[in-house]
Coordinates of C-alpha atoms in Angstrom, one line a residue:
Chain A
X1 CA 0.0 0.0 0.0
X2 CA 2.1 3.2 -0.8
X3 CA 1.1 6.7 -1.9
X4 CA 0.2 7.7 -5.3
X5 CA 2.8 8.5 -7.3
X6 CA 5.5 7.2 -5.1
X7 CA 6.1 3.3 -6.4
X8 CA 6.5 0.5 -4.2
X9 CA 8.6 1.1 -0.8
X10 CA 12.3 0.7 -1.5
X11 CA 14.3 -1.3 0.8
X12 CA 15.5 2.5 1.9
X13 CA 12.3 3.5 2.1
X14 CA 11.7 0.6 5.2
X15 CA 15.4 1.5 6.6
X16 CA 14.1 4.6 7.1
X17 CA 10.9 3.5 8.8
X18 CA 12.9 1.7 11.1
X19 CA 15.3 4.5 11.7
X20 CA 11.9 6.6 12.8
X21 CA 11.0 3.8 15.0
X22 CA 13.8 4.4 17.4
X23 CA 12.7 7.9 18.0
X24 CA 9.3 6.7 18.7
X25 CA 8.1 7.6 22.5
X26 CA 11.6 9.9 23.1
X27 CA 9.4 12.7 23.4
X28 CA 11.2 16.2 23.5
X29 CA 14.8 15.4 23.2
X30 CA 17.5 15.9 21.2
X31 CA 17.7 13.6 17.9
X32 CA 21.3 12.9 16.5
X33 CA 21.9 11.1 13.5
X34 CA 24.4 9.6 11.5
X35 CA 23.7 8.5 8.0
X36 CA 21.3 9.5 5.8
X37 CA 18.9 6.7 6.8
X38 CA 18.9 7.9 10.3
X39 CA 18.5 11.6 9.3
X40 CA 15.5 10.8 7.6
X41 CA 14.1 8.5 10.1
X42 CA 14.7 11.0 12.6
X43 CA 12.9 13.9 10.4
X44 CA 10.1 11.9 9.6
X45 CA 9.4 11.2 13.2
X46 CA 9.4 14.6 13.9
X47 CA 6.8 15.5 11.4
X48 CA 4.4 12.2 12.7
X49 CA 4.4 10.6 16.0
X50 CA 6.8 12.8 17.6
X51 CA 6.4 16.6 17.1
X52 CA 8.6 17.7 20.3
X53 CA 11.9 15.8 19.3
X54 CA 14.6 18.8 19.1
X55 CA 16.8 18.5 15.6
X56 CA 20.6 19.8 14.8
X57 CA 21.3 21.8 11.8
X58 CA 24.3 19.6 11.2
X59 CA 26.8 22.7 12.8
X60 CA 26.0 24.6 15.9
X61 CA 22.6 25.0 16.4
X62 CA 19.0 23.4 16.8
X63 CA 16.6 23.7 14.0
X64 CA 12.4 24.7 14.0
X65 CA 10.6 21.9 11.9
X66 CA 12.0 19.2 9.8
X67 CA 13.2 20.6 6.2
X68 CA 14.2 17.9 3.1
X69 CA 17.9 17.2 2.8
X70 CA 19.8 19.0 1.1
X71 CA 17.8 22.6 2.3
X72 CA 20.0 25.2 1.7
X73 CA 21.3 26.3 5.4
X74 CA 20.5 29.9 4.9
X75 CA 16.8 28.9 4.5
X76 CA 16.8 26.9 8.0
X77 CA 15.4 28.6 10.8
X78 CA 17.7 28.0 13.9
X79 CA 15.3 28.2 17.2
X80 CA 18.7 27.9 19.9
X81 CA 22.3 28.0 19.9
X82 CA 24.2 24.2 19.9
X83 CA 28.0 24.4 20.4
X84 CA 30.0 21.7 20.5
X85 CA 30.7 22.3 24.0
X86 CA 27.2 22.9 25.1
X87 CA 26.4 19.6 23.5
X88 CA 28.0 17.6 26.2
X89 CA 25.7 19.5 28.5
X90 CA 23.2 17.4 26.4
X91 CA 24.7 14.2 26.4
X92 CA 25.4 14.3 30.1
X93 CA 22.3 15.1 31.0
X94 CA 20.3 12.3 29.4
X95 CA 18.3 14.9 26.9
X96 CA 19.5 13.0 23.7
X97 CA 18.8 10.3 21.7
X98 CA 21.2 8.7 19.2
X99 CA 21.9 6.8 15.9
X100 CA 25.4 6.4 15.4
X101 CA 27.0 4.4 12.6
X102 CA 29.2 1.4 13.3
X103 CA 32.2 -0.1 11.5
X104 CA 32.0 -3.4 13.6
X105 CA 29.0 -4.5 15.9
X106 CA 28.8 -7.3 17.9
X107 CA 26.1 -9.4 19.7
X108 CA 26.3 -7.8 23.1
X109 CA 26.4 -4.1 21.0
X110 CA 29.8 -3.4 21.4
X111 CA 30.6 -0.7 18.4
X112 CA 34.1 0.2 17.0
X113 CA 34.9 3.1 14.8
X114 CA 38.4 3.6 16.3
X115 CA 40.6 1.3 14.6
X116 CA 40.4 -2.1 12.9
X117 CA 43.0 -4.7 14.2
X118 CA 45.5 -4.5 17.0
X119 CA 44.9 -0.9 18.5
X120 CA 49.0 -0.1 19.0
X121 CA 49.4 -0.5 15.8
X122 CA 46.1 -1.4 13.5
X123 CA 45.7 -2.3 9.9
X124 CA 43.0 -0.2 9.4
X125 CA 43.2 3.5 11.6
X126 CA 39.3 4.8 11.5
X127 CA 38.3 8.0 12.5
X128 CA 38.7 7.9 16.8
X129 CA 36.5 6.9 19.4
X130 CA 34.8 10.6 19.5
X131 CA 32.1 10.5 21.7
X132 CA 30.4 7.0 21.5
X133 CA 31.7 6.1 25.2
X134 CA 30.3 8.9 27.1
X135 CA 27.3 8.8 24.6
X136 CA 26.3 5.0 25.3
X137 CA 26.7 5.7 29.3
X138 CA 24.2 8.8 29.2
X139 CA 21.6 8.2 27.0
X140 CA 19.6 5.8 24.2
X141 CA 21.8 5.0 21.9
X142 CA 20.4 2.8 18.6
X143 CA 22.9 1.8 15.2
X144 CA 22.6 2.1 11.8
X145 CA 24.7 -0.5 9.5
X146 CA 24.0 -0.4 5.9
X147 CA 26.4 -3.1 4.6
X148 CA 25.0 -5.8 7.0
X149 CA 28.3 -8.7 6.5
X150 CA 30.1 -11.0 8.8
X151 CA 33.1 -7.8 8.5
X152 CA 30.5 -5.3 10.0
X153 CA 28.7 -7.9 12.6
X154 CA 31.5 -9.6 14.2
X155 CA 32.0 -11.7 17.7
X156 CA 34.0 -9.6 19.6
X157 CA 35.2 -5.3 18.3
X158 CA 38.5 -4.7 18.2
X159 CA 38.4 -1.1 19.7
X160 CA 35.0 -0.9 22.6
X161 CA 34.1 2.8 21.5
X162 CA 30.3 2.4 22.0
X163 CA 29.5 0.2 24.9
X164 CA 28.0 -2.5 24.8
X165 CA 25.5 -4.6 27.4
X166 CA 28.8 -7.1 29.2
X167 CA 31.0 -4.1 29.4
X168 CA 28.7 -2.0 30.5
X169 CA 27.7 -4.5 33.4
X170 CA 31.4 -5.4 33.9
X171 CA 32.1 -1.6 34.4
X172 CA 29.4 -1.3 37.4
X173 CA 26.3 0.6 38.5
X174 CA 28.2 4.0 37.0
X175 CA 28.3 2.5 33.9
X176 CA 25.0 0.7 33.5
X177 CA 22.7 3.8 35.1
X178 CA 21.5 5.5 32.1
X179 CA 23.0 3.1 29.5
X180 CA 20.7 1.6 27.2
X181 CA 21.2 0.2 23.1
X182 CA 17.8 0.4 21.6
X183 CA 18.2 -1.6 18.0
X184 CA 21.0 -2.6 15.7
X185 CA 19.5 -1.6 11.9
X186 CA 20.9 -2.9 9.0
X187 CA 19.9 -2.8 5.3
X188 CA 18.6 -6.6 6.8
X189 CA 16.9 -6.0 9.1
X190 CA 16.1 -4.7 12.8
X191 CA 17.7 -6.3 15.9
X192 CA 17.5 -5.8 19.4
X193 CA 18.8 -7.0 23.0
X194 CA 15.5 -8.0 24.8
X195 CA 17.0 -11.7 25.9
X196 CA 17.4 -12.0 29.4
X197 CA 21.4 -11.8 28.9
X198 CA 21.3 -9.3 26.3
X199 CA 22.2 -10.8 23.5
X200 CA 21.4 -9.5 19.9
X201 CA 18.1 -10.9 18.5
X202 CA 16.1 -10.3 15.1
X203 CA 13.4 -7.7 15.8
X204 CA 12.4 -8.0 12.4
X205 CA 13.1 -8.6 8.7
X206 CA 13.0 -6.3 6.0
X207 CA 10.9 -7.6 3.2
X208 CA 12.4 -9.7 1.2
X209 CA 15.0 -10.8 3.2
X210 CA 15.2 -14.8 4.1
X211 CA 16.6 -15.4 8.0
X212 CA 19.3 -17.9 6.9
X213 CA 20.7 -14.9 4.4
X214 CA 20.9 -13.1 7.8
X215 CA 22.4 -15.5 9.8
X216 CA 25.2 -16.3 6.9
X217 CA 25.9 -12.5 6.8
X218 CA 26.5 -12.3 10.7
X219 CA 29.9 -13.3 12.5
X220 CA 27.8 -14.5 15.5
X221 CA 24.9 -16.9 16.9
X222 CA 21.9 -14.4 17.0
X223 CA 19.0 -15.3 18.6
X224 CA 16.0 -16.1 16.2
X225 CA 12.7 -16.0 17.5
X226 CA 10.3 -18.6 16.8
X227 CA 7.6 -16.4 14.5
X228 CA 9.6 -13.8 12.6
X229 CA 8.2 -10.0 12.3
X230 CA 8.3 -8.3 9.0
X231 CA 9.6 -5.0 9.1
X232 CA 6.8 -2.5 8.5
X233 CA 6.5 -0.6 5.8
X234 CA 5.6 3.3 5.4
X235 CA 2.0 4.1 5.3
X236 CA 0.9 5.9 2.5
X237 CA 1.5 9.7 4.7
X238 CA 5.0 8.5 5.5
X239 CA 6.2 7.5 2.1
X240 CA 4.6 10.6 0.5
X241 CA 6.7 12.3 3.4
X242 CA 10.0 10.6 2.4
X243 CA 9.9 11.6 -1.0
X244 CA 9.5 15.1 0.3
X245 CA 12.3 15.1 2.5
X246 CA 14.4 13.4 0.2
X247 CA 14.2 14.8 -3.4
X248 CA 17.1 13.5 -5.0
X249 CA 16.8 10.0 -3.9
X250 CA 19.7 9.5 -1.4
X251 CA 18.6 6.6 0.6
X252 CA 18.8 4.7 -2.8
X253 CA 22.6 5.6 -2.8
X254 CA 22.9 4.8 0.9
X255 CA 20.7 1.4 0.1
X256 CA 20.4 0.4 -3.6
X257 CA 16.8 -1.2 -4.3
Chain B
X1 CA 48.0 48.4 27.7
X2 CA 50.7 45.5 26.3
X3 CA 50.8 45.3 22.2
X4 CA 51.0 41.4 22.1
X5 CA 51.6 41.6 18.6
X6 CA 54.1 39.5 17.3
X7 CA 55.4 37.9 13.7
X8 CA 55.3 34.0 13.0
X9 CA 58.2 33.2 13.7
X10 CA 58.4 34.7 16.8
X11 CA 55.9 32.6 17.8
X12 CA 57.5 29.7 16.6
X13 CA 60.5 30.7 18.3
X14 CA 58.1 30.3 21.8
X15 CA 58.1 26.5 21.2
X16 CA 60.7 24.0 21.7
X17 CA 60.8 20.8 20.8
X18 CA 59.3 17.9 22.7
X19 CA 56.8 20.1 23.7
X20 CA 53.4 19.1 24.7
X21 CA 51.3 21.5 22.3
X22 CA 47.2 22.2 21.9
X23 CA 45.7 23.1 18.7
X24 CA 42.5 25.0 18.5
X25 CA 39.6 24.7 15.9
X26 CA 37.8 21.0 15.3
X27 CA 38.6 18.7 12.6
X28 CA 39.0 20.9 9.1
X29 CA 37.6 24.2 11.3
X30 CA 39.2 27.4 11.8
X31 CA 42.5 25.5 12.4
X32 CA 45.7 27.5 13.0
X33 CA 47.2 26.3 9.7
X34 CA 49.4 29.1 9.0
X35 CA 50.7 28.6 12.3
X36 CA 51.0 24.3 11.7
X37 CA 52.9 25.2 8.4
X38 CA 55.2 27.0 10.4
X39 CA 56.1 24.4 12.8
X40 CA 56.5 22.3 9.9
X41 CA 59.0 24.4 8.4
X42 CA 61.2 24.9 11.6
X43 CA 63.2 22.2 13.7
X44 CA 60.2 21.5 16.0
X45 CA 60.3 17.7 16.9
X46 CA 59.6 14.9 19.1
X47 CA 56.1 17.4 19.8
X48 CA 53.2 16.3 22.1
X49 CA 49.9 16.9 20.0
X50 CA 46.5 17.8 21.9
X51 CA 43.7 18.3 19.0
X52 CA 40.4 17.7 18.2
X53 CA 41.7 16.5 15.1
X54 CA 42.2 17.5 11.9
X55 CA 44.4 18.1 8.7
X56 CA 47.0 19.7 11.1
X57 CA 47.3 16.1 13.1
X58 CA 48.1 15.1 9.8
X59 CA 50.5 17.5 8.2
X60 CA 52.7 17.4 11.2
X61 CA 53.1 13.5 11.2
X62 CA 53.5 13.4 7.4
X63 CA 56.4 16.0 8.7
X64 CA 57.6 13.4 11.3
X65 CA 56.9 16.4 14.2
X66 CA 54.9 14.2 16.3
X67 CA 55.5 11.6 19.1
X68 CA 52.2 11.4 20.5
X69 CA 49.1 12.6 19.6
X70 CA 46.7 12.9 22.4
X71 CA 42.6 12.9 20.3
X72 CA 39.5 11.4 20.3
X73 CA 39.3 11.5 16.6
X74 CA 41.5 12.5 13.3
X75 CA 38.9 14.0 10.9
X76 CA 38.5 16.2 7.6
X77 CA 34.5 16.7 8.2
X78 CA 33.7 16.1 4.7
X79 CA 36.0 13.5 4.0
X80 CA 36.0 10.9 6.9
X81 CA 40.0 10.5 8.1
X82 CA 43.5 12.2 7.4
X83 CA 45.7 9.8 5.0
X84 CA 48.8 10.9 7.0
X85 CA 47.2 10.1 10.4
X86 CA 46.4 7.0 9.1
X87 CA 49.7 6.1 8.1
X88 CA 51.6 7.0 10.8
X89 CA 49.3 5.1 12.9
X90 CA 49.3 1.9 11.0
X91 CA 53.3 2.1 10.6
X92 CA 53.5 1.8 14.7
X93 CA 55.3 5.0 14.4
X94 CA 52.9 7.2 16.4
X95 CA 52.2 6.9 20.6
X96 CA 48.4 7.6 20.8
X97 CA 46.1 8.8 23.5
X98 CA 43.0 8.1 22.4
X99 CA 39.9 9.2 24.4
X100 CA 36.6 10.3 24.6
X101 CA 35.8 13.4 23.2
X102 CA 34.0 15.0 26.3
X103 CA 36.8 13.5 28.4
X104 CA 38.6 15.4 26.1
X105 CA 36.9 18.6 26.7
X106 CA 36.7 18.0 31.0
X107 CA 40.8 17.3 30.5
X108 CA 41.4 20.8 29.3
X109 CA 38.8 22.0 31.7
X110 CA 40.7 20.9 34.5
X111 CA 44.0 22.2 33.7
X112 CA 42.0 25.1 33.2
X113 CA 41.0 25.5 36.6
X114 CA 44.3 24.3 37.9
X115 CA 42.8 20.8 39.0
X116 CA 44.3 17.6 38.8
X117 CA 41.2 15.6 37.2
X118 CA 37.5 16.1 36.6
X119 CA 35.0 12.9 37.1
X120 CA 32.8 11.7 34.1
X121 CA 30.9 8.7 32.8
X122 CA 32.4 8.7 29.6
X123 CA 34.8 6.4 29.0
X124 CA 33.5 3.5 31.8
X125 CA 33.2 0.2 30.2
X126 CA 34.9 1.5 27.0
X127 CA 38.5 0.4 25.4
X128 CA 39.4 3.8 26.0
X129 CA 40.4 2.2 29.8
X130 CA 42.1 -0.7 28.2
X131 CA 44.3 1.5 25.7
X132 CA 45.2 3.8 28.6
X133 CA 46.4 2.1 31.3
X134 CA 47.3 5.1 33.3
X135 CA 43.6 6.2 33.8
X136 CA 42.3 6.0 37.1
X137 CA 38.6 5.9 38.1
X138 CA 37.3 7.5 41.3
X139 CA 34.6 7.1 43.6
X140 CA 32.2 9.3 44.8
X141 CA 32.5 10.4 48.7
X142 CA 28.8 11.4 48.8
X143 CA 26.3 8.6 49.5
X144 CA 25.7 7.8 45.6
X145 CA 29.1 6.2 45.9
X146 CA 29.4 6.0 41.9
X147 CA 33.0 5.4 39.9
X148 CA 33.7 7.5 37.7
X149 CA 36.5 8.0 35.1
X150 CA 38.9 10.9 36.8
X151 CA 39.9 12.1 33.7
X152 CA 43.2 13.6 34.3
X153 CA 44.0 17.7 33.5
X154 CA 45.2 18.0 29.6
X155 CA 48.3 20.7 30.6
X156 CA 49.9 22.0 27.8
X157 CA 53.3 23.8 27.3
X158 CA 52.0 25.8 24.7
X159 CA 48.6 26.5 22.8
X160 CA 47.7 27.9 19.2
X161 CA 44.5 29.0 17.8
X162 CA 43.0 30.8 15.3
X163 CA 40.8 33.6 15.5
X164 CA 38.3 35.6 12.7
X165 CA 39.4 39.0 14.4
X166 CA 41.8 40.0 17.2
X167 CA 42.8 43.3 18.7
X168 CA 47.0 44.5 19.6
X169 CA 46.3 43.7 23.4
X170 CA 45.1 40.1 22.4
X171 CA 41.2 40.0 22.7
X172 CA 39.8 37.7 19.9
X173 CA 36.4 37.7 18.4
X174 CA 35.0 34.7 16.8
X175 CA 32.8 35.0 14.4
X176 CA 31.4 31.6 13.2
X177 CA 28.8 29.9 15.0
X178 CA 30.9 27.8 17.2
X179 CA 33.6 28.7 19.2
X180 CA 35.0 24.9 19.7
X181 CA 37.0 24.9 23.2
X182 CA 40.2 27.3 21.9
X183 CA 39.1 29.2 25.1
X184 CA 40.1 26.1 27.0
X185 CA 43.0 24.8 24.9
X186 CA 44.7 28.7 25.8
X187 CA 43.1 28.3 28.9
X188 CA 45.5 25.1 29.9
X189 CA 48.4 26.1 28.5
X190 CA 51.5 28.1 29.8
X191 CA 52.2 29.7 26.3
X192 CA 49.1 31.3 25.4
X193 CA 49.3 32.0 21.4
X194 CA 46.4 33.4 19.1
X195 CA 46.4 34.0 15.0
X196 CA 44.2 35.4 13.6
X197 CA 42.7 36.7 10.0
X198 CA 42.9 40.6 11.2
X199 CA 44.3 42.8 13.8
X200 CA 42.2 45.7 14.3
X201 CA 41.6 48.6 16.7
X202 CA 39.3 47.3 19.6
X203 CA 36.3 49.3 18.5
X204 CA 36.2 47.4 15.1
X205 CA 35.3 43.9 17.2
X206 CA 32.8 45.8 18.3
X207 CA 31.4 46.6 14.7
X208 CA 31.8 43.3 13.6
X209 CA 29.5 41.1 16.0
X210 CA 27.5 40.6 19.2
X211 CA 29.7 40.9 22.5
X212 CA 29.2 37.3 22.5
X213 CA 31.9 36.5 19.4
X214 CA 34.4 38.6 21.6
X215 CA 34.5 35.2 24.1
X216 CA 38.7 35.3 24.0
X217 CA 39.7 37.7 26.6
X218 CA 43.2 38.9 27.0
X219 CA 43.2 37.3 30.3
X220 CA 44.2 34.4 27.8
X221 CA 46.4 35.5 25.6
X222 CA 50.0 35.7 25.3
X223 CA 51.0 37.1 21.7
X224 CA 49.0 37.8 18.5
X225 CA 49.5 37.0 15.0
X226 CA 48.2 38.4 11.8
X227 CA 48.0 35.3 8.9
X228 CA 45.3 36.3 7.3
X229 CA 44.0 33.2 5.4
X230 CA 45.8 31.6 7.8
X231 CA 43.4 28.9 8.5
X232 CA 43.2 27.8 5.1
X233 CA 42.1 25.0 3.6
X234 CA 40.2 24.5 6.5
X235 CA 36.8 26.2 7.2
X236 CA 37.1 29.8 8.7
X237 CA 33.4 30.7 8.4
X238 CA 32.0 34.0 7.2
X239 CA 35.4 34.7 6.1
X240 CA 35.7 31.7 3.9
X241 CA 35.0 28.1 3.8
X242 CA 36.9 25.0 3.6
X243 CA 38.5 24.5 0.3
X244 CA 37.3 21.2 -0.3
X245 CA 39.1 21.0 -3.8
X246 CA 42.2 21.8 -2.0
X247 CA 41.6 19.3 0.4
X248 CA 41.1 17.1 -1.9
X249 CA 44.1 17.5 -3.9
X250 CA 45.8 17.0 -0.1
X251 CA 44.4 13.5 0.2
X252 CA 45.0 12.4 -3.7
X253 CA 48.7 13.7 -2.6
X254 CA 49.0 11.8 0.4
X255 CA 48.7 8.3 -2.0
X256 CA 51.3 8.7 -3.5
X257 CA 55.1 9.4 -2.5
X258 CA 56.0 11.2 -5.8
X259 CA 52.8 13.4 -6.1
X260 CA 53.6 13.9 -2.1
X261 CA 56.6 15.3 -2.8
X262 CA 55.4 17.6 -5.6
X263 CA 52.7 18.9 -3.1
X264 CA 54.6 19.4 -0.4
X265 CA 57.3 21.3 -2.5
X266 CA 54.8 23.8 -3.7
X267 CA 53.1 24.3 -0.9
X268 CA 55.1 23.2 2.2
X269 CA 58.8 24.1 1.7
X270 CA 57.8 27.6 1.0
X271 CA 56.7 30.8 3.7
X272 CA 53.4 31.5 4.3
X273 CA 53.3 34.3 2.0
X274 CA 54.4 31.7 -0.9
X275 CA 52.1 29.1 0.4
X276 CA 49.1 31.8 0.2
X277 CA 51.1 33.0 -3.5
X278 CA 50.9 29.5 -4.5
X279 CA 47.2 28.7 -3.3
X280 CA 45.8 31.9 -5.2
X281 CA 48.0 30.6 -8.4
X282 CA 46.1 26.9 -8.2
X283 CA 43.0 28.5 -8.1
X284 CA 43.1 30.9 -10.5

């Protein structure tokens, strides 16, 4: 069932549902996303279910409303002042809710996107830790993966940059307080942690996608319910609202139908 | 009223080398480049890097400068890491410090305020523990009784950034939309030195913005440096913005030893006025 004019839901087109999902029930706090999923997802919520989420202009400042990609920034209207280092003020405080990317994943939601191999010296040098330690130890914290493979979801991260649910218990009270990894999304599929040692389950499937592609595509034993869940796809609002927000079609570069 | 201002290489000539130095700006923003050129062109070695990362992390280990490099990240914004940085790195040749970026932040806060450590979350659970052995967590005396990360005070021997406008007594006026933490890098550091696009009488900074762009006082401030387009090719918003074709032709360099060379001949092994000469003749 899609909107007019709009074709069948894309594979991106779900992602992005997904992506919303996460934002769902935040009420007003600060959305940060990474990806162009996620920045969609987050922008759609904000025009649906959740009105009061708070958006970043990509640079220094919070944004009124929810404009398309791509809107040029001298057309955005900027309702507060966002500075790097009154972001931390955020973070700490709990008033933020995050998608962040992941290089490697793994099935207690350890993320890495320091460095790939032996950290003294490493074959691959990523960008740095930034701020996905004190991020995953202060607020919600979901990941987006669009090349779902057995190189992205592995058993154990090289670097712990985003903390996962054994660390975080291993590190104490301090550590598990406010710290909480909603879903895992992929260009698969939507996981989760809700096993009683969290562990990584399938939420859902995107259309399409067969549970034993999953499993072959993941580097660990993922806990597979008994009665998959499909993925939902937009309603007919959403998806005419997706095609606004993105006009040139960017999720399709991000995930190729 | 002291005239802090001062030439380049005088403030070069404030550094020595295995000096533990902060860099202001934030990954390819209103970096002190003119400044990082310099320190490539001098003797400077066996340096101590504190940065929010960005083509000046790289640049001075391409140029061998560094020994350690204290960041949370290495990062040209629109292109997602520094070739150099990555090099070095995956040689061996580079002693890292990687942290947190907020850690980061409390770090240079604390030497700020001349205390040894401030407590935080971030980092608990995290490698950045593991990959740091010297960190030390802390508990609470109140009844809470948490344990924190007691992330230690960032102190540095000397500190550069770069500002849009600056008066002769060293007030500086920043006129983008995000002052990063320069206040705190000059804040923690013994050597307090500022660049800047333009040196002008103090009732120009009034002219130019709100008081709320005038957020360097002279309280922090050691010596001042006119390089105008001296933050180039990164981002110095209004004044300009990144030269992303630039920066581009600084990562297609770094792949390749001979086309390094080339680059780093033009551009590098030159003065700032012939880097600037040399800049304006590319993109003409």
């Amino acid at each position: 069932m899609t909107a007019a004019g709009t074709g069948s839901p894309t594979r991106a087109d779900v992602c992005v549902i997904a992506c919303a999902e996460v934002f769902r029930g935040a009420g007003e706090v600060m959305a940060s996303a990474f990806g162009t999923a996620p920045t969609l997802g987050a922008r759609l919520a904000r025009r649906t279910f959740e009105p009061d989420l708070v958006l970043t202009d990509g640079d220094a400042a919070l944004m009124a409303g929810a404009p398309p990609l791509g809107t040029d920034p001298s057309d955005l209207v900027l309702e507060s002042h966002m500075p790097y280092r009154r972001v931390f003020d955020v973070v700490w405080s709990g008033r933020r809710s995050l998608i962040m990317m992941a290089s490697q994943i793994d099935r207690y939601g350890n993320q890495n996107i320091s460095a790939i191999g032996n950290w003294s010296r490493p074959t691959a040098q990523l960008v740095g830790v930034r701020g996905a330690p004190g991020n995953t130890v202060n607020h919600p914290t979901s990941y987006w993966v669009p090349n779902h493979s057995p190189r992205s979801f592995v058993a154990a991260v090289d670097v712990v940059s985003g903390v996962g649910y054994d660390r975080a218990a291993a590190a104490g009270a301090a550590a598990t307080r406010f710290h909480h990894i909603g879903y895992v999304i992929s260009n698969l599929g939507v996981f989760d942690f809700d096993t009683p040692d969290h562990v990584m389950r399938v939420r859902s499937l995107h259309p399409g996608v067969a549970i034993d592609d999953v499993v072959a595509a993941t580097g660990f034993d993922l806990v597979v319910p008994d009665v998959i869940e499909e993925t939902r796809l937009p309603t007919d609002e959403e998806a005419t609202l997706i095609a606004e927000l993105d006009p040139r079609g960017l999720r399709t570069r991000e995930v190729p139908p | 009223m002291a005239d802090k201002r001062a030439t380049l290489d005088e403030l070069i000539g404030e550094l020595r080398s295995g000096m533990t130095i902060g860099i202001g700006g934030w990954g390819s923003r209103r970096k002190p480049m003119a400044a990082v050129r310099a320190i490539l062109r001098s003797d400077l070695e066996d340096l101590t890097i504190v940065s929010y990362g960005g083509p000046d992390v790289g640049l001075l280990c391409a140029a061998g400068k560094v020994a350690r490099i204290v960041f949370g990240f290495v990062t040209l914004d629109s292109i997602p890491t520094d070739p150099h940085f990555r090099t070095a790195r995956q040689a061996g040749s580079l002693a890292a410090t990687e942290v947190d970026e907020g850690m980061f932040y409390l770090g240079l806060l604390a030497a700020s305020q001349r205390i040894p450590f401030l407590p935080t979350r971030a980092g608990l659970g995290s490698d950045v523990l593991r990959v740091n052995p010297e960190l030390r967590t802390v508990r609470s005396p109140y009844d809470d009784g948490e344990e924190l990360v007691a992330m230690p005070a960032l102190r540095l021997d000397a500190a550069i950034v770069h500002v849009n406008r600056a008066d002769a007594s060293g007030s500086g006026q920043i006129l983008g939309p995000d002052p990063f933490f320069d206040e705190l890098f000059l804040g923690a550091a013994d050597r307090r030195l500022m660049t800047t696009e333009a040196v002008v009488p103090t009732e120009e900074l009034v002219g130019d913005g709100p008081l709320q762009t005038r957020c360097i006082s002279r309280l922090l401030t050691d010596a001042v440096v006119e390089t105008p387009h001296g933050a180039h090719f990164t981002a110095c918003v209004p004044d300009y913005g990144r030269d992303e074709a630039f920066q581009q032709a600084y990562v297609t360099a770094a792949g390749d030893p001979e086309a390094w060379a080339a680059f780093a001949a033009r551009y590098l092994e030159v003065d700032e006025a012939g880097y600037q000469a040399a800049v304006a003749e590319g993109a003409a």
